[in-house]
XYZ file of C-alpha atoms in Angstrom:
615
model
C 108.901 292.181 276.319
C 111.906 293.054 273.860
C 112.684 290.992 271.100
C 115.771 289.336 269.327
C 116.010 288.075 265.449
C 117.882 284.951 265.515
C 117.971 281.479 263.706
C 118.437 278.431 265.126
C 120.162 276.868 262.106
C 123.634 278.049 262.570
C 125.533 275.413 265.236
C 128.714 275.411 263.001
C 131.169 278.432 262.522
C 130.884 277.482 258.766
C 127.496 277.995 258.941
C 124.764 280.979 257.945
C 123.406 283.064 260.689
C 120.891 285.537 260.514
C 121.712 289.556 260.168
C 120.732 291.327 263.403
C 119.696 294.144 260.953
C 122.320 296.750 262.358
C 122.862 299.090 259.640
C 125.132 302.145 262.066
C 125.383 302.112 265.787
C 122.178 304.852 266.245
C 119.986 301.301 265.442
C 121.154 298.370 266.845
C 117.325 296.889 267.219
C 115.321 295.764 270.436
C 117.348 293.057 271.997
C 116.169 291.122 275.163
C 118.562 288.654 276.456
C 115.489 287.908 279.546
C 114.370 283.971 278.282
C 117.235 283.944 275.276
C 119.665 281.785 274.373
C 117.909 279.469 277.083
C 119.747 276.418 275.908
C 123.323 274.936 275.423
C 121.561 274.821 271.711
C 120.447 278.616 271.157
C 124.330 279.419 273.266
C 126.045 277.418 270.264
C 123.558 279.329 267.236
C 124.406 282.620 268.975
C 127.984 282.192 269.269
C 128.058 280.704 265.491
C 127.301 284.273 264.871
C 129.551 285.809 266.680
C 132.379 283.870 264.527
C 130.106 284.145 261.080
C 130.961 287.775 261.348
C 134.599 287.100 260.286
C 133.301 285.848 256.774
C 130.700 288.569 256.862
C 133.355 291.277 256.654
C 135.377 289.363 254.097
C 132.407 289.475 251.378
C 133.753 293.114 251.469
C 137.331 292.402 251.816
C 138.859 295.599 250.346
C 137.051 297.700 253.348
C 138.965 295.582 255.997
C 141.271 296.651 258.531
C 143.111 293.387 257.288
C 142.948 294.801 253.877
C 144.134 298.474 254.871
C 146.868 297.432 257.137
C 148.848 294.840 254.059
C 148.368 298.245 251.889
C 148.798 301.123 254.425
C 152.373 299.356 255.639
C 155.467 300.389 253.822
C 155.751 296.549 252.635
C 153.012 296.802 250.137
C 151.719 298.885 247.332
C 148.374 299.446 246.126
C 148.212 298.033 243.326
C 145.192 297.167 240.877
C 144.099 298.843 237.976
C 143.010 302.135 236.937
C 139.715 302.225 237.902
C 140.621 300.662 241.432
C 140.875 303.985 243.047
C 140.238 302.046 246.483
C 143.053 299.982 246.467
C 145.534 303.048 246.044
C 143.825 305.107 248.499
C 144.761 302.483 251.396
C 148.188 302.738 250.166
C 148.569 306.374 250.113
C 146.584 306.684 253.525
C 143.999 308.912 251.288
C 139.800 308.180 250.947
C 137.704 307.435 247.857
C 134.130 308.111 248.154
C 132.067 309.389 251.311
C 131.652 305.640 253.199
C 134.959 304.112 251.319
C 134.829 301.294 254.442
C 131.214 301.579 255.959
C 129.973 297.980 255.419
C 133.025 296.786 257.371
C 132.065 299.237 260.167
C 128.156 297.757 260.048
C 129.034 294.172 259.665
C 131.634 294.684 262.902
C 129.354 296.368 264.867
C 127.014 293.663 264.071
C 129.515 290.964 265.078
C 129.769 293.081 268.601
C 126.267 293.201 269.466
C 125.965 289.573 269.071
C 128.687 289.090 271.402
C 126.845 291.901 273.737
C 124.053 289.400 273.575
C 125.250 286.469 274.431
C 127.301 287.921 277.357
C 124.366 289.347 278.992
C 122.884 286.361 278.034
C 124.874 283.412 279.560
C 124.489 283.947 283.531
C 120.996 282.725 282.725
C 121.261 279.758 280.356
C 120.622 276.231 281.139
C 124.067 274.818 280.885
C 126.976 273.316 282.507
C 129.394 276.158 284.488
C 132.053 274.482 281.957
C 130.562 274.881 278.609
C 128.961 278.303 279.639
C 132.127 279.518 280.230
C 133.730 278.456 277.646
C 131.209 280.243 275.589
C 131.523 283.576 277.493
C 135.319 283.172 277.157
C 134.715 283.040 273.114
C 132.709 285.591 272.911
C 134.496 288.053 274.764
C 137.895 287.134 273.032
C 135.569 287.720 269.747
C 134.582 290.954 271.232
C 137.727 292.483 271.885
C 139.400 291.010 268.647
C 136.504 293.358 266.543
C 137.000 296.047 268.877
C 140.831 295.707 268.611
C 140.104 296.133 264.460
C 137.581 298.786 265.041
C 140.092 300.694 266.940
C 142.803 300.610 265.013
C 140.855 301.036 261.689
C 139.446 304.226 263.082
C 141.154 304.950 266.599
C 138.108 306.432 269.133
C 135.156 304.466 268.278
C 131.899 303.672 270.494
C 132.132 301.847 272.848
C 129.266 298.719 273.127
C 129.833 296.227 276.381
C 125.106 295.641 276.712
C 122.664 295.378 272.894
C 121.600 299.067 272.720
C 118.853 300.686 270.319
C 120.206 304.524 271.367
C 122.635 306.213 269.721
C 126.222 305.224 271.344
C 128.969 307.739 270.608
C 132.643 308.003 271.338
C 134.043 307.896 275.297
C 137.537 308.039 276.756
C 139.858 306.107 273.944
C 141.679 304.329 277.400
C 138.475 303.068 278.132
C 137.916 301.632 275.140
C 141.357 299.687 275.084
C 141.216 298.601 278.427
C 137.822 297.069 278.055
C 139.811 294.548 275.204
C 142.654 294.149 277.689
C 140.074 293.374 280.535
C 138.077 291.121 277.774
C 140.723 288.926 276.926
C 141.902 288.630 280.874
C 138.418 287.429 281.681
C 138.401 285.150 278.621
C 141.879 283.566 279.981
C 140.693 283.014 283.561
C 137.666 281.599 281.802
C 138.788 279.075 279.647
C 140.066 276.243 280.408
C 144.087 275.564 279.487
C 143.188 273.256 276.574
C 143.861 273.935 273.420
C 141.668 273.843 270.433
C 141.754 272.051 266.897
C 138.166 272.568 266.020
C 138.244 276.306 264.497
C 137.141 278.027 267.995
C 139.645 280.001 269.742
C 141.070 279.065 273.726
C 142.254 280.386 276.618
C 146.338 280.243 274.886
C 144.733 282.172 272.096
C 143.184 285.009 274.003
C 146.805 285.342 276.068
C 148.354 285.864 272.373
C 145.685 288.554 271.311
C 146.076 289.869 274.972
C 150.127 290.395 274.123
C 148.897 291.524 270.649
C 146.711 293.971 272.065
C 149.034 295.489 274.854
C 151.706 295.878 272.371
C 149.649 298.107 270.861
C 148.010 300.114 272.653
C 150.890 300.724 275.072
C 153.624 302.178 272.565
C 150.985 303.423 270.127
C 149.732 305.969 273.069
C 152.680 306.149 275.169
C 152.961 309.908 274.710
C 149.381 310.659 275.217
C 145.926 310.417 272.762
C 146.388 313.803 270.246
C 147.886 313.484 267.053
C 150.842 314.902 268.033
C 151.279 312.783 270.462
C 150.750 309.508 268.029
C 152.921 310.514 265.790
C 155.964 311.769 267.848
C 158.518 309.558 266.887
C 159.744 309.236 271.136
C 158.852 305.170 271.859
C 158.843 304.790 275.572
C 156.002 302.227 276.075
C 153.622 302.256 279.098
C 154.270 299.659 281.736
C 151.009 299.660 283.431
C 146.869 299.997 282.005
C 144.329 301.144 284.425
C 141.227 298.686 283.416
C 137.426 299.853 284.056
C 136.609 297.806 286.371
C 139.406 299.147 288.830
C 142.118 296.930 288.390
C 144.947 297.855 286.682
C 146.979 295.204 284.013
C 150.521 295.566 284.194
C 153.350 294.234 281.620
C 154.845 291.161 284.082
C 151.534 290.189 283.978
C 151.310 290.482 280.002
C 154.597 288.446 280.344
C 153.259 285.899 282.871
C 150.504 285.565 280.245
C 152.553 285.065 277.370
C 155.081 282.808 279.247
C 152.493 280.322 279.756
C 151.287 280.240 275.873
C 154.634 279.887 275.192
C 155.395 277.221 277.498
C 151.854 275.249 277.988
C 149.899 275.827 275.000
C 150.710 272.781 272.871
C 151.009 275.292 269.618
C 154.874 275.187 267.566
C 156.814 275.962 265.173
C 155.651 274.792 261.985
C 159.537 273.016 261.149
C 159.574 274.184 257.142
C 158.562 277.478 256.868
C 157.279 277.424 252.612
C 154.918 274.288 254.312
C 152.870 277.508 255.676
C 151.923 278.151 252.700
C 149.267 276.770 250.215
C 151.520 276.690 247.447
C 152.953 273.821 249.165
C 150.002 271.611 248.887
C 150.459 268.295 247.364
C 148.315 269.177 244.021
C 150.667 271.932 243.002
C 154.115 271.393 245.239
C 155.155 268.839 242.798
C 155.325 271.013 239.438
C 156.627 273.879 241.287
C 160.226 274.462 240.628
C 161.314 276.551 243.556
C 159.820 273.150 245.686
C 161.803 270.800 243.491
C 165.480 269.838 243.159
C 166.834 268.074 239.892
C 167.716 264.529 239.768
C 171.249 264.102 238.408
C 172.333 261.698 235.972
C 175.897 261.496 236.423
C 177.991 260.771 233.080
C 180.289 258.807 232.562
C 183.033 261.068 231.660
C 181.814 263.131 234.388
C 181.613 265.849 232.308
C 177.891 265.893 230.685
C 175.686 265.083 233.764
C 172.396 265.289 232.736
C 168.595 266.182 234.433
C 166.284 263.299 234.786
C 163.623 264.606 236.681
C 162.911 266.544 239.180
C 161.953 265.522 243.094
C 160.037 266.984 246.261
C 162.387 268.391 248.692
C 162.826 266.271 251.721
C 159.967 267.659 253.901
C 157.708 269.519 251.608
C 154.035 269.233 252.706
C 151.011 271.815 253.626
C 150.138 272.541 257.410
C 146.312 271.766 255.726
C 147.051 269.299 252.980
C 144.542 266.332 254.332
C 146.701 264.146 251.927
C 143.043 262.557 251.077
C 142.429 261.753 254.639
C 139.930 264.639 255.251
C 141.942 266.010 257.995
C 144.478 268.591 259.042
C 146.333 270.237 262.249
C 147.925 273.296 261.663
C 150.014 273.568 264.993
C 150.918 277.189 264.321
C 147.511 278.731 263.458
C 146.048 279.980 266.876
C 143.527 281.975 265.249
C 142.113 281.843 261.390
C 139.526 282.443 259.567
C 137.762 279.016 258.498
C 136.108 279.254 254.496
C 134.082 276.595 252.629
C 131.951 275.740 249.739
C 129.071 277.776 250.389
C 130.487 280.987 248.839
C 127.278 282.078 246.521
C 126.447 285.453 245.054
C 123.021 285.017 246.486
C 123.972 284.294 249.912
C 127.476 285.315 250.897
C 130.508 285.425 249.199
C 132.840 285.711 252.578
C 132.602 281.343 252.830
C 135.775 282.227 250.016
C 138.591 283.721 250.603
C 138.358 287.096 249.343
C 141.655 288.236 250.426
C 143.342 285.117 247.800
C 141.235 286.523 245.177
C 141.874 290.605 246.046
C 145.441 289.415 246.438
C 145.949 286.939 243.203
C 147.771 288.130 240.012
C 146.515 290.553 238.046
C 146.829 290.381 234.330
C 144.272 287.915 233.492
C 147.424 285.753 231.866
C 147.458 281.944 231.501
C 147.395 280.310 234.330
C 150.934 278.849 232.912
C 152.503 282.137 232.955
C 152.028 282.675 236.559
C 152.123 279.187 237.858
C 151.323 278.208 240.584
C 150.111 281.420 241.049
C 146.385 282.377 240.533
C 144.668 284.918 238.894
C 143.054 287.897 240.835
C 142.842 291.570 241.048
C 146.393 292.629 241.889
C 146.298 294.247 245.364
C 149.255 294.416 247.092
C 152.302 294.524 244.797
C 155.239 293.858 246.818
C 157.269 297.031 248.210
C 161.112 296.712 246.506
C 162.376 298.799 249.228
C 161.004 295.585 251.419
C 163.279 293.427 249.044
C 166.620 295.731 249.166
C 166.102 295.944 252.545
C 165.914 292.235 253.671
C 168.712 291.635 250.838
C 171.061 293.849 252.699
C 170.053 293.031 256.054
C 169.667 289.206 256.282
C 170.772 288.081 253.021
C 170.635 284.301 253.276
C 167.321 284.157 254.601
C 165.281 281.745 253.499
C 161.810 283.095 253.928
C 162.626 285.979 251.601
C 162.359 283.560 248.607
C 159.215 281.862 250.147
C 156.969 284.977 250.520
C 157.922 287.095 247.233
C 158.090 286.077 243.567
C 160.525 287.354 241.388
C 158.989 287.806 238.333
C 162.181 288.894 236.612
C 162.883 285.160 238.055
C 160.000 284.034 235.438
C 160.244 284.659 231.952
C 156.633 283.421 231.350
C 155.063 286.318 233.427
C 154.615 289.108 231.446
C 152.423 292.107 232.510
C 150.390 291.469 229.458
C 146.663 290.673 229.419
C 144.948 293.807 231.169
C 146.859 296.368 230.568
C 145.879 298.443 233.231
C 148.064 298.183 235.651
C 148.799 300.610 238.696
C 152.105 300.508 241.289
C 152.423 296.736 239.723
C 156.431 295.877 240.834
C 158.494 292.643 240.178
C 157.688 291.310 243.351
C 154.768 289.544 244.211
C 153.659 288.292 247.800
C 153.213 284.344 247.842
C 151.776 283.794 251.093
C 147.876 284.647 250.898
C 148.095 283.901 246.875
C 144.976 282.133 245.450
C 147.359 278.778 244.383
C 146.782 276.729 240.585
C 147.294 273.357 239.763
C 147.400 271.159 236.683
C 144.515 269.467 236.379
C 145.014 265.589 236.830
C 142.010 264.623 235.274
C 140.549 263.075 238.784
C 137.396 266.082 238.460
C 134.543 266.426 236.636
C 137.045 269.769 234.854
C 137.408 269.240 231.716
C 141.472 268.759 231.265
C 141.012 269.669 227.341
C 139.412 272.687 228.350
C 141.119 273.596 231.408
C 144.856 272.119 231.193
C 144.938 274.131 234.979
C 142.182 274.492 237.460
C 142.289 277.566 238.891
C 142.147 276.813 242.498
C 144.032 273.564 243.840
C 140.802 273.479 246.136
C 138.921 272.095 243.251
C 140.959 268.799 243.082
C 141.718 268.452 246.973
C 137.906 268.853 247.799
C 136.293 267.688 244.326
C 134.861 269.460 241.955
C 131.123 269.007 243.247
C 128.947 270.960 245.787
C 130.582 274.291 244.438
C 126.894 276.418 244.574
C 128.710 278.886 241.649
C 130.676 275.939 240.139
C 133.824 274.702 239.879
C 136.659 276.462 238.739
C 135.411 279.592 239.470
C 138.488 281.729 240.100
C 136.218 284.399 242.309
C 134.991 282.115 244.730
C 137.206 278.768 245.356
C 139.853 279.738 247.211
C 138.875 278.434 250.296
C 142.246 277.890 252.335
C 142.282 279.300 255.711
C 143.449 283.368 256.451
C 145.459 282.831 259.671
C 145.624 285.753 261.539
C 147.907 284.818 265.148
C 150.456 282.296 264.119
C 152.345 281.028 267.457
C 156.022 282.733 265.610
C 154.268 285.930 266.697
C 153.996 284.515 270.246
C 157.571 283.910 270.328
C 158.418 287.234 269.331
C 156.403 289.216 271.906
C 157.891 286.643 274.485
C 161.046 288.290 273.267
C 160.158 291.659 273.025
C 158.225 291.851 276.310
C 161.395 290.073 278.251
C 164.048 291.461 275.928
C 165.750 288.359 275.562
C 166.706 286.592 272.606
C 164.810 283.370 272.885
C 161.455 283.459 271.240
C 163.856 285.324 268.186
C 166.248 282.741 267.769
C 163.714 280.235 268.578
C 162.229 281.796 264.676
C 165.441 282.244 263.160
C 166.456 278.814 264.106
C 163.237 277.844 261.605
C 164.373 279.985 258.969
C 168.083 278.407 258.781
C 169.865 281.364 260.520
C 172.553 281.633 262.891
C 170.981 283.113 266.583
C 171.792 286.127 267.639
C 174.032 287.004 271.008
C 172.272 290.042 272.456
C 168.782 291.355 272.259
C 168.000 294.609 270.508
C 165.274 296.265 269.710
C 166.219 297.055 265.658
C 166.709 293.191 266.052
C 163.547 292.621 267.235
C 162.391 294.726 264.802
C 163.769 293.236 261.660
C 162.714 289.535 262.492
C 159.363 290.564 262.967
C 159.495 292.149 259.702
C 160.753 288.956 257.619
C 158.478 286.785 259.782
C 155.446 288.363 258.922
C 156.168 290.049 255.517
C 152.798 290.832 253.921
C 150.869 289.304 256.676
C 148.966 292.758 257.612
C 151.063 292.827 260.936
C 153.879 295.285 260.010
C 151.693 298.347 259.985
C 150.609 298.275 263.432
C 153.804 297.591 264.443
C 155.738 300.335 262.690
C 153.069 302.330 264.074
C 153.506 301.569 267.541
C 157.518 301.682 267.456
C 157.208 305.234 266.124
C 159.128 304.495 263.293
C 155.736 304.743 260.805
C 157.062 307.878 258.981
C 160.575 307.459 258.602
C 159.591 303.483 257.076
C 156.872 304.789 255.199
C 159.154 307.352 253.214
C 161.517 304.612 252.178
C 158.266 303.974 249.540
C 158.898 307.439 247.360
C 160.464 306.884 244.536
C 160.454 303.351 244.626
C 160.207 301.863 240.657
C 156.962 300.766 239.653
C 154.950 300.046 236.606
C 151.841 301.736 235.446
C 149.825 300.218 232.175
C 152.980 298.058 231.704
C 155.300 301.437 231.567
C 158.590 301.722 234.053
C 157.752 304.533 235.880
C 158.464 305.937 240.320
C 155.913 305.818 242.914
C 155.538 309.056 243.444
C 154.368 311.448 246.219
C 150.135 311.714 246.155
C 148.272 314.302 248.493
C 151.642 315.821 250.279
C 153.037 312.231 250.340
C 153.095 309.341 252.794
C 154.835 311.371 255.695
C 152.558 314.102 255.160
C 149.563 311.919 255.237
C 150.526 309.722 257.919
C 151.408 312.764 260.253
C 147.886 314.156 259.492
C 145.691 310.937 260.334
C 148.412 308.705 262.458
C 147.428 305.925 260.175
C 144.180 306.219 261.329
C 141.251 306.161 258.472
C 138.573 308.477 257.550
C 135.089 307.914 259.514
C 132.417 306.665 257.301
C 130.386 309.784 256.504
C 126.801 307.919 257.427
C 128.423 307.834 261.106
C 129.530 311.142 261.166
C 125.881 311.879 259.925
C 124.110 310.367 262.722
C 126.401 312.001 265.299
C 127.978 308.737 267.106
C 131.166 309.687 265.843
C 133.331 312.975 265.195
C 135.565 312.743 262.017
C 139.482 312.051 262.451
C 141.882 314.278 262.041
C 143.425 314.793 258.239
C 140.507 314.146 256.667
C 138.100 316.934 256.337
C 139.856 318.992 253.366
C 140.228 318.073 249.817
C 143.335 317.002 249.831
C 142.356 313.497 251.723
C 140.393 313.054 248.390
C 142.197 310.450 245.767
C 141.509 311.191 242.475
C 143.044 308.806 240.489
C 146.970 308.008 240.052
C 147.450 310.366 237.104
């Protein structure tokens, strides 16, 4: 009989579970799914690590499709410093070393033979028909979420639906996005129409990743699979998907599917849109001035009014501030990655948030100087085409101010400390920013020492049970990454139907007057403000056909390099070039080329795919 590595250990999400010991897709190991998971017990430890693999791939954060598509979009920069080659070779759609994003590729496929496993697994277990199909319906969402990644990441990768120990290599790219259509369709039908606060997805969240997924896949290859094709800039989406098992999908249904999530789920509009963000937590909100209005002292000659104070504007409070209580509903997040304590060099490192950190500022100022702000390695600089165009565009939107810093805004920010900087603008995304806070003294943090604690985590959760310590800027950022926020259901909704609803349901948030008529370019911009540095947008511009003519908009752009105004100028034949070569998609990792499961993509076989360094 076959065997399969597991531990029992792992019946939370947060928890550890065991590597399957997949290092390609040539050896996925002997699995046997004949007398395993036998139990609701083993079901729960299997699917924990199905959902560990999330944090997995974040101990590696810079190799993430996440990761590529926030620098890849024409929102973002680079960024870093000098010697962070990586970082600008997302941006500029170029590679850096033979296997720049292999672990991601292992740990995925790793994630996706665990779900394999506990799909073939199930029809056998000794469970209720409810809980074992809720547990199918998990881990078949999981499975085409990884898959949708994989796919986009890479385009035509191997397809996996049984564990294998052969070599798998690539099939018919429609295949492969039909099996996630037909995934998440099964996963709706079975789940039940509940929705979940406990961190594991539900049937409303598989019909959002469903509309996610068909948005995709149907404008990206409307005009057929070859490069050409991907990159013609003719958008004339696909109304129907054949699906291997003989059915085919068609958009009403898509609709039908996002119609109910829309109308059934129980998810909403978060009503502030800054209390998204951690910034606004109740640790930090208070000293930060863009939260705060001045209390007025008038005078008596009416003349000299003075400042008394300052106070929390009406309605300022964190989606996951537990205000001490230990508890929090975010009733926008659909889908997130969880992160906790347990972040250790000698176990994992994905419990933190590694995006906060890859994302914080660089500079390695006082925390003062960038309050609340925290310090990390400087991916990401914000775009300032992004800014000129949302400026001219929507001018009085709010959520312009409460995703980008204006450092020019700051006169204690200085690009001082390292001095190393690379693409580094005057805008800064806020949204997935490790957050500071002055240290109240109510921690075992020293306040002498450390007038600022580096994370806000460190007061809300205490400074104990931190394996590395507290205040450790590298590992305790542990707010949630939410990656489907319910806005984005309400713009599908919108663009599906082509109806102005689900967008002026999201400009309504935002303080904006609704529009009369739908429009594409409409649809277009508010899904651009809404999810500003988010790691939507480049998918998107991808799949409208626009990827080119947005991506250009970055030449020329002003920029600093080791603290010098300089341009962001044209690398490797320049972002059109590049993106017309590849179609966004990135280079295989060499070690699968090697074993022969995978052919390389297009654009990326001659030297100049090769980054060499800025100057």
């Amino acid at each position: 009989m076959k065997k399969i590595a597991y531990f029992l250990g792992a019946l939370l999400i947060t928890g550890t579970f065991a590597s399957c010991d997949i290092d390609n897709v040539e050896n996925m190991g002997e699995l046997s799914t004949e007398n395993f998971p036998v139990s609701e017990v083993d079901g729960a430890a299997v699917l924990a690590g199905i959902y560990e693999n999330l944090n997995a791939t974040h101990a590696y954060p810079q190799e993430s499709f996440l990761y590529y598509a926030c620098l890849a979009s024409d929102d973002q920069f680079g960024g870093g410093g000098t010697n962070d080659k990586l970082m600008q070779a997302m941006d500029l759609i170029t590679n850096y070393n033979s296997d720049m994003t292999n672990d991601f590729w292992v740990l995925r496929y790793e994630g996706l033979n665990r779900a394999n496993t506990l799909i073939q697994a199930l029809p056998n277990t000794n469970m209720s028909e409810e809980l074992k199909n809720q547990y199918l319906g998990e881990a078949l969402f999981l499975r085409a979420y990884y898959y949708y990644e994989l796919a986009s990441m890479y385009g035509n990768v191997p397809l996996l639906t049984v564990p294998s120990g052969g070599t798998e290599t690539q099939g018919d790219v429609k295949v492969l996005w039909g099996q996630m259509l037909q995934d998440l369709r099964d996963a709706i039908k079975m789940m039940p129409a509940e929705r979940k606060n406990d961190g594991h997805v539900d049937k409303f969240t598989a019909e959002a990743m469903l509309g996610r997924v068909w948005l995709f896949y149907t404008g990206m290859y409307c005009n057929g699979t070859e490069i050409a094709d991907l990159t013609s800039e003719t958008y004339n989406p696909l109304t129907s998907v054949e699906l291997p098992d003989g059915t085919t999908m068609t958009k009403q249904e898509v609709i039908g599917y996002i119609d109910d999530c829309v109308n059934n789920s129980g998810y909403s509009l978060v009503p502030d849109f800054r209390n998204l963000w951690a910034y606004t937590n109740r640790f930090t909100a208070k000293d930060y001035d863009y939260l705060n209005d001045p209390i007025i002292v008038k005078a008596s000659d009416g003349v000299t009014d003075s400042i008394a104070g300052y106070k929390l504007k009406e309605g300022i409070k964190w989606v996951e501030d537990d205000n001490g209580e230990g508890t929090s509903t975010n009733p926008e997040s659909m889908f997130a990655i969880k992160f906790n304590k347990l972040a250790d060099w000698s176990t994992t490192i994905g419990y933190a948030n590694g995006i906060a950190l890859h994302f914080g500022v660089r500079g390695g100022q006082q925390y003062a100087a960038t309050f609340p702000f925290g310090q990390g390695w400087g991916a990401g600089p914000v775009a300032p085409n992004l800014v000129n165009d949302w400026k001219s565009t929507e001018p009085n939107d709010m959520r312009r101010d409460a995703t980008i810093q204006d450092w020019t805004k700051q006169p204690s920010y200085t690009y001082g400390g390292w001095s190393d900087f690379v693409q580094e603008t005057d805008f800064y995304g806020k949204k997935w920013s490790p957050i500071s806070a002055k240290n109240d003294g109510s921690t075992s943090i020293s306040v002498s020492e450390n007038p600022y604690v580096c994370c806000f985590e460190n007061l809300m959760y205490g400074s104990q049970g931190w394996p590395q310590g507290a205040n450790n800027m590298q590992l305790n950022n542990i707010h949630d990454l939410v990656l489907i926020r319910f806005a984005d259901v309400l713009l599908m909704q919108s663009e599906l139907k082509e109806d102005v609803s689900g967008i002026n349901a999201v400009r309504k948030r935002a303080g904006l007057e609704p529009i009369a008529a739908y429009s594409l370019t409409a649809l277009q911009n508010e899904r651009r403000w809404e999810f500003a540095c988010e790691g939507i947008r480049w998918n998107d511009i991808r799949r409208w056909h626009i990827a080119a003519s947005a991506l250009a908009k970055q030449d020329r752009q002003p920029i600093y390099y080791c603290g010098e105004k300089g341009e962001n100028f044209a690398h490797n034949g320049g972002y059109v070039a590049r993106y017309k070569a590849t179609a966004g998609f990135q280079k295989m990792p060499e070690s699968q080329v090697q074993i022969g499961s995978v052919k390389q993509n297009a654009g990326w076989t001659s030297s100049d795919s090769e980054y060499t360094g800025w100057q």
